[in-house]
Amino acid sequence: SIQFMNKLLKFPKAQFPKLVFISDMHYTHDREFLWGDRGFASVEKHDAFLIENWHKHIDEDTVVFNLGDVVFRDPDAKKFEFISNLPCKAHYMLFGNHNSGSKEVYKAKVKSILGDQMGEDFELYPVPHNNVIFCGEDLAIRVGKKEIHMSHFPKRIWDHMAGYGKSIHLSGHSHGSDEERNVASTKGRCLDVGVENALKYSGNIFFTYDEIIDIMETKVVQQLDHHDENTTPSR
C-alpha cells in the first residue's frame, strides 16, 4: 500500500475566508438512536435538514473539510454521488469507519488512474471526484500561520500540539460523547467537529474556521510527552 499526499496544504486566510469543518453527517442513517438524538422526528427530516443547512450556508466560495462517516449503507454509491456534487469550492474528505459509497467511488477512481496492474490495495492521494478530494485518513493544513491536523478518530498526541505554533487537532467519530473533545472542555486544543457538537454550538451542521479559533481561545495547551518548543524548532 503506497500513499502520495502533500504533507501540509496551505490556505492563505485572506484568500480563503470561508472554511468549514464537519464530520459524521451519516446521511440516510436509518437508526432512530442517530436521528432521534439529533432532535429529528424521522430519518427523512434529518436528511432534509442536512441538505437544507448545507445549501443555506455553503456555496461555491466555501472550502469544506469533511472528517468522515458521510453516508450510510450505500453499496451502489448513489447517495455518495449526490453528496459529492453539493456546492462548494472544494470538499476535502477523509475516510472514517463508515465508508460505504465513498470507498467504492475511491477505488474505482484509483483503478481508472493506475490500471489493474497496481492491485486493489494500492492507494493514491489526493484523488478528485466531482467536488470531493479524497485525502486518505489524515490531513494537515495551515491557514495563514495556524496549523490544523485532522482525522476521523481522535488523537491523543499530534504534531506541534505543545511546540511550535500550538497546533489544533480536529476529529469526529464520537458524536459528542467524548467530553474532553467538546466545546466546553478546556483540556487541550482539540475539538470533535461532528454534527452533534455543531448543532449544539450554532444550530448548523458544521463549524467555521473563525468559530474554531474562538473556541480554541478557551482551551489550555496540553503537553503530554517530551515534545515542546525546545524539541520542535520553529520553521
Short mmCIF file of C-alpha atoms in Angstrom, two decimals:
data_model
loop_
_atom_site.label_atom_id
_atom_site.label_comp_id
_atom_site.label_asym_id
_atom_site.label_seq_id
_atom_site.Cartn_x
_atom_site.Cartn_y
_atom_site.Cartn_z
CA SER A 1 0.00 0.00 0.00
CA ILE A 2 1.51 3.33 -1.06
CA GLN A 3 0.15 6.80 -0.42
CA PHE A 4 1.06 10.08 -2.08
CA MET A 5 -0.20 13.17 -0.27
CA ASN A 6 1.10 16.67 0.30
CA LYS A 7 2.18 16.78 3.93
CA LEU A 8 0.75 20.23 4.59
CA LEU A 9 -1.83 22.07 2.47
CA LYS A 10 -1.62 25.84 2.78
CA PHE A 11 -4.60 28.20 2.73
CA PRO A 12 -3.97 31.95 2.94
CA LYS A 13 -6.59 33.31 5.34
CA ALA A 14 -7.30 36.35 3.20
CA GLN A 15 -7.74 34.26 0.05
CA PHE A 16 -9.93 31.55 1.59
CA PRO A 17 -12.04 33.24 4.26
CA LYS A 18 -14.84 30.65 4.09
CA LEU A 19 -13.52 27.43 5.60
CA VAL A 20 -15.89 24.97 7.32
CA PHE A 21 -15.27 21.69 9.15
CA ILE A 22 -17.74 18.82 9.52
CA SER A 23 -17.83 15.15 10.49
CA ASP A 24 -20.34 12.34 10.87
CA MET A 25 -23.10 13.54 8.60
CA HIS A 26 -24.44 9.96 8.46
CA TYR A 27 -26.71 10.86 5.56
CA THR A 28 -29.59 8.33 5.28
CA HIS A 29 -28.58 6.56 8.51
CA ASP A 30 -31.95 4.97 9.33
CA ARG A 31 -31.41 4.26 13.02
CA GLU A 32 -33.52 6.25 15.47
CA PHE A 33 -30.68 6.49 18.00
CA LEU A 34 -28.89 8.71 15.50
CA TRP A 35 -31.54 11.00 14.02
CA GLY A 36 -33.62 10.95 17.21
CA ASP A 37 -30.73 12.05 19.40
CA ARG A 38 -30.12 14.90 16.95
CA GLY A 39 -33.66 16.11 17.56
CA PHE A 40 -35.42 14.91 14.40
CA ALA A 41 -38.69 13.00 14.10
CA SER A 42 -37.51 10.77 11.23
CA VAL A 43 -34.52 9.96 9.07
CA GLU A 44 -36.20 11.82 6.21
CA LYS A 45 -36.43 15.02 8.24
CA HIS A 46 -32.87 14.55 9.42
CA ASP A 47 -31.54 14.15 5.88
CA ALA A 48 -33.59 17.06 4.57
CA PHE A 49 -32.11 19.32 7.25
CA LEU A 50 -28.55 18.25 6.40
CA ILE A 51 -29.02 19.24 2.77
CA GLU A 52 -31.04 22.38 3.53
CA ASN A 53 -28.41 23.59 6.00
CA TRP A 54 -25.63 22.91 3.50
CA HIS A 55 -27.34 24.88 0.73
CA LYS A 56 -28.16 27.73 3.12
CA HIS A 57 -24.59 28.31 4.33
CA ILE A 58 -22.16 26.59 1.93
CA ASP A 59 -21.63 27.88 -1.59
CA GLU A 60 -19.10 27.95 -4.43
CA ASP A 61 -16.74 30.11 -2.34
CA THR A 62 -16.65 27.70 0.64
CA VAL A 63 -13.91 25.14 1.28
CA VAL A 64 -15.22 22.12 3.18
CA PHE A 65 -13.14 19.74 5.30
CA ASN A 66 -15.14 16.57 5.95
CA LEU A 67 -13.71 14.19 8.55
CA GLY A 68 -15.59 11.06 7.54
CA ASP A 69 -18.74 8.95 8.02
CA VAL A 70 -20.59 10.77 5.26
CA VAL A 71 -23.30 8.35 4.15
CA PHE A 72 -24.68 5.06 5.44
CA ARG A 73 -25.43 1.79 3.57
CA ASP A 74 -24.55 2.94 0.09
CA PRO A 75 -23.09 -0.02 -1.86
CA ASP A 76 -24.03 1.41 -5.27
CA ALA A 77 -22.66 4.86 -4.27
CA LYS A 78 -25.77 6.74 -5.42
CA LYS A 79 -26.05 8.60 -2.13
CA PHE A 80 -22.37 9.48 -2.16
CA GLU A 81 -22.65 10.74 -5.75
CA PHE A 82 -25.33 13.14 -4.56
CA ILE A 83 -23.20 14.38 -1.65
CA SER A 84 -20.12 14.74 -3.86
CA ASN A 85 -21.99 17.20 -6.08
CA LEU A 86 -23.14 19.53 -3.30
CA PRO A 87 -21.99 23.11 -3.95
CA CYS A 88 -18.59 24.22 -2.61
CA LYS A 89 -15.22 25.46 -3.81
CA ALA A 90 -13.57 22.20 -2.73
CA HIS A 91 -14.62 19.32 -0.49
CA TYR A 92 -11.60 17.69 1.17
CA MET A 93 -12.73 14.33 2.54
CA LEU A 94 -11.21 11.83 4.96
CA PHE A 95 -12.26 8.22 5.45
CA GLY A 96 -13.91 7.21 8.73
CA ASN A 97 -15.26 3.88 9.92
CA HIS A 98 -18.46 4.06 7.80
CA ASN A 99 -17.12 4.35 4.25
CA SER A 100 -19.92 2.80 2.21
CA GLY A 101 -20.23 4.62 -1.11
CA SER A 102 -17.09 6.70 -0.67
CA LYS A 103 -14.72 3.71 -0.73
CA GLU A 104 -16.41 2.25 -3.83
CA VAL A 105 -16.03 5.54 -5.68
CA TYR A 106 -12.46 6.00 -4.48
CA LYS A 107 -11.35 2.51 -5.57
CA ALA A 108 -12.92 2.98 -8.99
CA LYS A 109 -11.15 6.32 -9.43
CA VAL A 110 -7.76 4.88 -8.44
CA LYS A 111 -8.28 1.95 -10.81
CA SER A 112 -9.09 4.35 -13.65
CA ILE A 113 -5.86 6.25 -12.95
CA LEU A 114 -3.46 3.39 -12.27
CA GLY A 115 -5.00 0.41 -14.06
CA ASP A 116 -5.48 -3.17 -12.88
CA GLN A 117 -1.77 -3.94 -12.57
CA MET A 118 -1.42 -1.94 -9.36
CA GLY A 119 -3.77 -4.18 -7.35
CA GLU A 120 -6.73 -3.36 -5.11
CA ASP A 121 -4.60 -2.39 -2.11
CA PHE A 122 -2.75 0.40 -3.86
CA GLU A 123 -3.64 3.85 -2.52
CA LEU A 124 -3.19 7.24 -4.14
CA TYR A 125 -3.91 10.66 -2.62
CA PRO A 126 -5.19 13.21 -3.34
CA VAL A 127 -7.83 11.89 -5.76
CA PRO A 128 -10.60 14.20 -7.04
CA HIS A 129 -14.17 13.16 -7.81
CA ASN A 130 -16.81 15.77 -8.64
CA ASN A 131 -16.41 18.38 -5.85
CA VAL A 132 -14.72 15.88 -3.50
CA ILE A 133 -10.99 15.43 -3.00
CA PHE A 134 -10.15 12.13 -1.29
CA CYS A 135 -7.29 12.66 1.20
CA GLY A 136 -6.99 9.31 3.00
CA GLU A 137 -7.21 9.07 6.77
CA ASP A 138 -5.23 12.14 7.88
CA LEU A 139 -4.90 15.70 6.65
CA ALA A 140 -2.78 18.61 7.87
CA ILE A 141 -3.34 22.18 6.72
CA ARG A 142 -2.09 25.64 7.54
CA VAL A 143 -4.45 28.61 7.45
CA GLY A 144 -2.20 31.62 7.50
CA LYS A 145 0.16 30.64 10.31
CA LYS A 146 -2.30 28.35 12.13
CA GLU A 147 -1.62 24.62 11.76
CA ILE A 148 -4.57 22.23 11.91
CA HIS A 149 -4.39 18.43 11.99
CA MET A 150 -7.45 16.37 11.12
CA SER A 151 -8.51 12.73 11.32
CA HIS A 152 -11.78 10.90 11.83
CA PHE A 153 -10.59 9.21 15.00
CA PRO A 154 -9.47 11.40 17.93
CA LYS A 155 -5.73 11.53 18.53
CA ARG A 156 -4.26 11.98 21.97
CA ILE A 157 -0.94 13.35 20.65
CA TRP A 158 -0.38 15.12 17.35
CA ASP A 159 2.40 17.13 15.72
CA HIS A 160 3.23 20.54 17.25
CA MET A 161 0.45 20.30 19.85
CA ALA A 162 2.68 21.84 22.53
CA GLY A 163 5.53 23.07 20.41
CA TYR A 164 5.85 25.48 17.55
CA GLY A 165 2.58 27.22 16.76
CA LYS A 166 0.45 25.32 19.30
CA SER A 167 -1.36 23.37 16.58
CA ILE A 168 -5.02 22.29 16.66
CA HIS A 169 -6.46 18.80 16.21
CA LEU A 170 -9.97 18.24 14.84
CA SER A 171 -11.74 14.89 14.78
CA GLY A 172 -15.13 13.22 14.57
CA HIS A 173 -16.36 9.71 15.41
CA SER A 174 -17.52 10.31 18.99
CA HIS A 175 -20.81 12.12 18.26
CA GLY A 176 -20.26 14.47 21.18
CA SER A 177 -19.71 11.68 23.73
CA ASP A 178 -16.01 12.40 24.31
CA GLU A 179 -16.33 15.21 26.84
CA GLU A 180 -12.70 16.31 26.55
CA ARG A 181 -13.25 16.91 22.82
CA ASN A 182 -16.35 19.03 23.24
CA VAL A 183 -16.69 22.81 23.08
CA ALA A 184 -16.94 23.31 26.84
CA SER A 185 -13.78 21.37 27.70
CA THR A 186 -10.64 23.39 28.36
CA LYS A 187 -8.29 20.38 28.17
CA GLY A 188 -6.21 20.63 25.03
CA ARG A 189 -6.58 22.46 21.74
CA CYS A 190 -8.76 19.82 20.12
CA LEU A 191 -12.40 19.51 19.09
CA ASP A 192 -14.95 16.97 17.89
CA VAL A 193 -16.43 18.79 14.87
CA GLY A 194 -19.21 16.25 14.36
CA VAL A 195 -22.79 17.24 13.61
CA GLU A 196 -23.93 16.75 17.23
CA ASN A 197 -21.47 19.30 18.59
CA ALA A 198 -22.06 21.70 15.71
CA LEU A 199 -25.84 21.63 16.20
CA LYS A 200 -25.46 22.39 19.90
CA TYR A 201 -23.00 25.20 19.24
CA SER A 202 -24.61 27.08 16.37
CA GLY A 203 -27.57 25.14 15.01
CA ASN A 204 -25.58 24.35 11.87
CA ILE A 205 -24.05 21.05 10.81
CA PHE A 206 -20.50 22.42 10.69
CA PHE A 207 -18.01 24.69 12.44
CA THR A 208 -16.48 27.65 10.64
CA TYR A 209 -12.77 28.38 10.89
CA ASP A 210 -13.45 31.53 12.90
CA GLU A 211 -15.69 29.60 15.32
CA ILE A 212 -12.96 27.03 15.88
CA ILE A 213 -10.36 29.72 16.58
CA ASP A 214 -12.72 31.36 19.09
CA ILE A 215 -13.31 28.01 20.81
CA MET A 216 -9.58 27.28 20.98
CA GLU A 217 -9.02 30.56 22.83
CA THR A 218 -10.87 28.97 25.77
CA LYS A 219 -8.70 25.82 25.80
CA VAL A 220 -5.37 25.20 27.51
CA VAL A 221 -2.45 23.74 25.58
CA GLN A 222 -1.55 20.28 26.91
CA GLN A 223 1.93 18.81 26.88
CA LEU A 224 1.54 15.03 27.19
CA ASP A 225 5.08 13.94 26.35
CA HIS A 226 8.57 15.43 25.99
CA HIS A 227 7.78 17.47 22.85
CA ASP A 228 7.69 21.21 23.46
CA GLU A 229 9.16 24.41 21.99
CA ASN A 230 12.67 23.12 22.68
CA THR A 231 12.26 19.73 20.98
CA THR A 232 10.45 21.10 17.92
CA PRO A 233 12.35 24.04 16.37
CA SER A 234 10.44 26.78 14.61
CA ARG A 235 10.34 26.67 10.82
#
